[in-house]
CSV table of C-alpha atoms in Angstrom, one decimal:
chain,number,residue,atom,x,y,z
A,1268,ASP,CA,2.9,7.5,-31.1
A,1269,GLN,CA,5.4,10.1,-31.1
A,1270,GLN,CA,4.1,12.2,-28.4
A,1271,VAL,CA,6.6,11.5,-26.2
A,1272,LYS,CA,9.8,10.3,-27.6
A,1273,GLN,CA,12.9,8.8,-25.4
A,1274,ASN,CA,15.5,9.6,-27.7
A,1275,SER,CA,18.3,7.5,-24.9
A,1276,PRO,CA,17.3,3.6,-26.0
A,1277,SER,CA,21.0,3.1,-23.8
A,1278,LEU,CA,22.6,4.3,-20.6
A,1279,SER,CA,25.9,3.1,-18.9
A,1280,VAL,CA,26.8,5.0,-15.8
A,1281,GLN,CA,29.6,3.5,-12.8
A,1282,GLU,CA,28.3,2.3,-9.4
A,1283,GLY,CA,28.2,5.9,-7.2
A,1284,ARG,CA,27.5,8.2,-9.9
A,1285,ILE,CA,24.5,10.6,-11.3
A,1286,SER,CA,22.0,8.8,-13.8
A,1287,ILE,CA,19.7,11.0,-16.1
A,1288,LEU,CA,17.2,10.0,-17.5
A,1289,ASN,CA,15.3,12.2,-20.7
A,1290,CYS,CA,11.9,12.2,-22.0
A,1291,ASP,CA,10.9,14.9,-24.6
A,1292,TYR,CA,6.6,15.2,-25.5
A,1293,THR,CA,5.1,17.1,-28.1
A,1294,ASN,CA,1.1,17.6,-26.1
A,1295,SER,CA,1.6,20.5,-23.9
A,1296,MET,CA,-1.9,19.3,-22.3
A,1297,PHE,CA,-0.7,16.4,-20.4
A,1298,ASP,CA,-1.2,17.0,-16.7
A,1299,TYR,CA,1.0,14.6,-15.5
A,1300,PHE,CA,4.1,12.7,-16.0
A,1301,LEU,CA,5.3,9.5,-14.1
A,1302,TRP,CA,8.5,7.0,-14.2
A,1303,TYR,CA,8.2,3.3,-14.3
A,1304,LYS,CA,10.8,0.5,-13.9
A,1305,LYS,CA,10.7,-2.5,-15.7
A,1306,TYR,CA,12.9,-5.3,-14.6
A,1307,PRO,CA,12.8,-8.7,-17.5
A,1308,ALA,CA,10.0,-11.4,-17.3
A,1309,GLU,CA,8.3,-8.3,-15.0
A,1310,GLY,CA,5.8,-5.8,-15.6
A,1311,PRO,CA,6.3,-2.1,-15.3
A,1312,THR,CA,6.3,-1.0,-11.3
A,1313,PHE,CA,5.8,3.4,-10.6
A,1314,LEU,CA,8.8,4.8,-9.3
A,1315,ILE,CA,8.1,8.5,-9.1
A,1316,SER,CA,5.3,11.2,-10.3
A,1317,ILE,CA,5.3,15.3,-11.2
A,1318,SER,CA,2.2,17.5,-11.8
A,1319,SER,CA,2.2,20.3,-14.5
A,1320,ILE,CA,1.6,22.4,-11.9
A,1321,LYS,CA,4.8,21.7,-10.6
A,1322,ASP,CA,9.3,21.6,-12.0
A,1323,LYS,CA,10.6,19.4,-9.2
A,1324,ASN,CA,9.8,16.0,-6.9
A,1325,GLU,CA,11.7,14.6,-5.1
A,1326,ASP,CA,11.6,10.4,-2.9
A,1327,GLY,CA,15.2,9.0,-1.6
A,1328,ARG,CA,17.7,9.1,-4.2
A,1329,PHE,CA,15.1,10.0,-7.3
A,1330,THR,CA,14.6,13.3,-8.7
A,1331,VAL,CA,12.0,14.5,-11.5
A,1332,PHE,CA,12.9,17.4,-13.0
A,1333,LEU,CA,10.3,19.7,-15.5
A,1334,ASN,CA,10.9,22.0,-17.6
A,1335,LYS,CA,7.6,22.4,-18.9
A,1336,SER,CA,8.9,25.5,-21.8
A,1337,ALA,CA,10.7,22.8,-23.3
A,1338,LYS,CA,8.4,19.5,-23.2
A,1339,HIS,CA,11.6,18.3,-20.8
A,1340,LEU,CA,11.5,15.9,-18.5
A,1341,SER,CA,14.2,14.0,-16.6
A,1342,LEU,CA,14.6,11.5,-14.3
A,1343,HIS,CA,17.7,12.0,-11.9
A,1344,ILE,CA,19.3,8.6,-9.7
A,1345,VAL,CA,22.0,9.9,-7.1
A,1346,PRO,CA,23.9,7.4,-6.6
A,1347,SER,CA,23.5,5.2,-7.9
A,1348,GLN,CA,23.1,1.5,-7.8
A,1349,PRO,CA,24.0,-1.8,-9.3
A,1350,VAL,CA,19.9,-2.4,-8.2
A,1351,ASP,CA,19.2,0.7,-10.8
A,1352,SER,CA,19.5,-1.8,-13.5
A,1353,ALA,CA,16.5,-1.9,-15.7
A,1354,VAL,CA,14.5,-0.2,-18.0
A,1355,TYR,CA,12.9,3.2,-17.2
A,1356,PHE,CA,9.6,4.5,-19.5
A,1357,CYS,CA,8.3,7.7,-18.9
A,1358,GLU,CA,4.4,8.0,-18.9
A,1359,GLU,CA,2.3,11.0,-19.6
A,1360,SER,CA,-1.4,11.1,-18.6
A,1361,GLU,CA,-3.9,14.2,-19.8
A,1362,ASN,CA,-6.9,14.2,-17.2
A,1363,ASN,CA,-5.5,11.2,-15.7
A,1364,ASN,CA,-6.2,9.1,-18.7
A,1365,ASP,CA,-4.6,8.9,-22.2
A,1366,MET,CA,-1.8,7.8,-21.1
A,1367,ARG,CA,1.3,7.1,-23.5
A,1368,PHE,CA,4.4,5.8,-22.8
A,1369,GLY,CA,7.2,5.7,-24.3
A,1370,ALA,CA,9.7,3.1,-25.8
A,1371,GLY,CA,12.3,3.2,-22.8
A,1372,THR,CA,15.8,3.6,-22.1
A,1373,ARG,CA,17.6,0.8,-21.0
A,1374,LEU,CA,20.0,2.1,-17.3
A,1375,THR,CA,22.8,-0.4,-16.6
A,1376,VAL,CA,25.1,0.9,-13.7
A,1377,LYS,CA,28.4,-0.8,-13.8
A,1378,PRO,CA,29.9,-1.8,-10.0
B,1091,ASN,CA,-3.4,-8.8,-1.5
B,1092,ALA,CA,-2.2,-10.1,-4.8
B,1093,GLY,CA,-1.3,-8.2,-7.6
B,1094,VAL,CA,-2.2,-7.9,-11.6
B,1095,MET,CA,-2.3,-12.0,-12.8
B,1096,GLN,CA,-2.1,-12.2,-16.3
B,1097,ASN,CA,-1.8,-15.8,-17.7
B,1098,PRO,CA,-0.8,-17.7,-19.5
B,1099,ARG,CA,2.8,-16.6,-19.1
B,1100,HIS,CA,4.3,-17.5,-21.9
B,1101,LEU,CA,1.5,-18.7,-24.2
B,1102,VAL,CA,2.8,-20.1,-28.3
B,1103,ARG,CA,0.0,-20.6,-31.4
B,1104,ARG,CA,1.1,-21.6,-34.3
B,1105,ARG,CA,-0.7,-19.1,-37.5
B,1106,GLY,CA,-4.8,-18.9,-38.0
B,1107,GLN,CA,-4.9,-20.1,-34.2
B,1108,GLU,CA,-6.7,-18.5,-31.7
B,1109,ALA,CA,-4.7,-16.8,-28.2
B,1110,ARG,CA,-6.7,-15.4,-25.4
B,1111,LEU,CA,-5.0,-13.3,-22.6
B,1112,ARG,CA,-6.2,-13.0,-18.8
B,1113,CYS,CA,-6.5,-10.1,-16.5
B,1114,SER,CA,-7.4,-10.2,-13.3
B,1115,PRO,CA,-6.5,-6.6,-11.8
B,1116,MET,CA,-5.3,-5.9,-8.3
B,1117,LYS,CA,-8.3,-6.1,-5.7
B,1118,GLY,CA,-10.3,-3.2,-5.9
B,1119,HIS,CA,-9.5,-2.6,-8.8
B,1120,SER,CA,-12.2,-1.2,-11.7
B,1121,HIS,CA,-10.5,0.1,-14.4
B,1122,VAL,CA,-7.9,-2.8,-16.6
B,1123,TYR,CA,-5.1,-1.1,-19.6
B,1124,TRP,CA,-4.1,-3.8,-21.8
B,1125,TYR,CA,-0.4,-2.6,-23.0
B,1126,ARG,CA,1.7,-4.3,-25.9
B,1127,GLN,CA,5.2,-4.0,-26.3
B,1128,LEU,CA,7.4,-5.5,-29.1
B,1129,PRO,CA,10.6,-6.3,-29.3
B,1130,GLU,CA,13.5,-3.4,-29.0
B,1131,GLU,CA,10.0,-1.0,-28.6
B,1132,GLY,CA,8.0,0.9,-25.9
B,1133,LEU,CA,4.7,-0.2,-24.3
B,1134,LYS,CA,1.6,0.9,-27.0
B,1135,PHE,CA,-1.4,1.5,-25.4
B,1136,MET,CA,-4.3,-1.0,-26.6
B,1137,VAL,CA,-7.5,-0.7,-24.7
B,1138,TYR,CA,-8.6,0.6,-21.5
B,1139,LEU,CA,-11.6,-0.9,-20.4
B,1140,GLN,CA,-13.9,-0.5,-17.0
B,1141,LYS,CA,-16.5,-3.3,-16.1
B,1142,GLU,CA,-18.6,-4.9,-18.9
B,1143,ASN,CA,-17.2,-1.2,-21.2
B,1144,ILE,CA,-15.3,-0.2,-23.4
B,1145,ILE,CA,-13.5,3.3,-22.6
B,1146,ASP,CA,-10.8,3.5,-25.2
B,1147,GLU,CA,-10.1,1.2,-28.2
B,1148,SER,CA,-7.6,3.3,-29.9
B,1149,GLY,CA,-4.6,1.5,-30.1
B,1150,MET,CA,-6.0,-1.7,-30.8
B,1151,PRO,CA,-6.3,-3.1,-34.8
B,1152,LYS,CA,-9.4,-3.1,-36.1
B,1153,GLU,CA,-9.2,-6.8,-37.3
B,1154,ARG,CA,-8.7,-10.1,-35.6
B,1155,PHE,CA,-8.4,-8.1,-31.8
B,1156,SER,CA,-10.8,-8.2,-29.1
B,1157,ALA,CA,-11.2,-7.0,-25.8
B,1158,GLU,CA,-13.6,-7.5,-22.4
B,1159,PHE,CA,-14.2,-6.6,-18.7
B,1160,PRO,CA,-17.3,-8.4,-17.7
B,1161,LYS,CA,-19.2,-8.3,-15.2
B,1162,GLU,CA,-17.8,-11.3,-13.0
B,1163,GLY,CA,-14.5,-12.6,-13.9
B,1164,PRO,CA,-10.9,-11.3,-15.4
B,1165,SER,CA,-10.1,-9.4,-18.9
B,1166,ILE,CA,-9.5,-11.1,-21.4
B,1167,LEU,CA,-7.7,-9.7,-25.0
B,1168,ARG,CA,-8.5,-12.1,-27.7
B,1169,ILE,CA,-6.6,-12.1,-30.8
B,1170,GLN,CA,-7.9,-14.5,-33.7
B,1171,GLN,CA,-6.0,-16.3,-36.4
B,1172,VAL,CA,-2.7,-14.5,-35.1
B,1173,VAL,CA,0.4,-13.9,-37.4
B,1174,ARG,CA,3.4,-14.0,-36.8
B,1175,GLY,CA,3.8,-9.8,-36.4
B,1176,ASP,CA,1.7,-10.7,-32.7
B,1177,SER,CA,4.6,-12.4,-31.8
B,1178,ALA,CA,5.0,-9.7,-28.4
B,1179,ALA,CA,4.9,-8.9,-25.1
B,1180,TYR,CA,0.8,-8.3,-24.0
B,1181,PHE,CA,0.3,-6.4,-20.4
B,1182,CYS,CA,-2.0,-5.7,-18.4
B,1183,ALA,CA,-2.3,-2.8,-15.2
B,1184,SER,CA,-5.4,-2.0,-13.5
B,1185,SER,CA,-5.8,0.9,-11.7
B,1186,PRO,CA,-8.6,2.7,-8.9
B,1187,GLY,CA,-10.1,5.1,-11.7
B,1188,THR,CA,-8.8,8.3,-11.6
B,1189,PRO,CA,-8.3,9.5,-9.0
B,1190,GLY,CA,-9.5,13.2,-7.5
B,1191,SER,CA,-6.0,14.4,-7.0
B,1192,GLY,CA,-2.9,13.1,-7.6
B,1193,ALA,CA,-1.7,11.1,-10.8
B,1194,ASN,CA,-3.0,8.1,-12.2
B,1195,VAL,CA,-1.2,5.5,-10.8
B,1196,LEU,CA,-1.0,1.7,-13.2
B,1197,THR,CA,-0.2,-1.1,-11.2
B,1198,PHE,CA,0.7,-3.6,-14.1
B,1199,GLY,CA,1.0,-7.4,-13.9
B,1200,ALA,CA,3.9,-9.4,-14.9
B,1201,GLY,CA,3.0,-9.5,-18.9
B,1202,SER,CA,2.0,-13.2,-21.6
B,1203,ARG,CA,4.2,-13.3,-23.9
B,1204,LEU,CA,2.7,-14.9,-27.4
B,1205,THR,CA,5.0,-16.0,-29.6
B,1206,VAL,CA,2.9,-17.0,-32.8
B,1207,LEU,CA,5.3,-19.5,-35.1
């Protein structure tokens, strides 16, 4: 399923710095965009979402940006902490159904 | 308040056997989704069910795979005559349904890892 792409399979950052995870999509009908975080041997857990009518949503250290003209979604984590080391999936949905996930980006935050 | 419960966590089958994976949704959730994660790949949608109904099975292979969500009991993903390529982690997620507003957030189980020898 190539409707949702996370082109960077991995990312490594130093503790305290900013982590930026990216996601591109093709379906202009997507109306909700979500980020999930997954630790090994666990299921993904919801992190943050944004609707298509907004361009930014912030929750503590996590901020999601949506650029609809570029069909691009990004997640910023600042400051990054070692506990943030996990795989991050972006997910997009149309009419809150038909949820599609990206392939994931493995973030490693080094102490 | 238990979350989404999946069992078994690990299942080993020989080629040609059947695999049954169970998922009990979160209390109050009536919508169940199954996803498959192959090694080094993302989450691939398989099927979306509500009680006694399959809503969307566009991600399910046409043969050997089936899913159900009966009126009573857990949702079951059934794989008949398993092959090595079926080895993967299978995740179940549930939600209360399409919200009137806001995102439809999924709650995932810990997954069932199937290994086919």
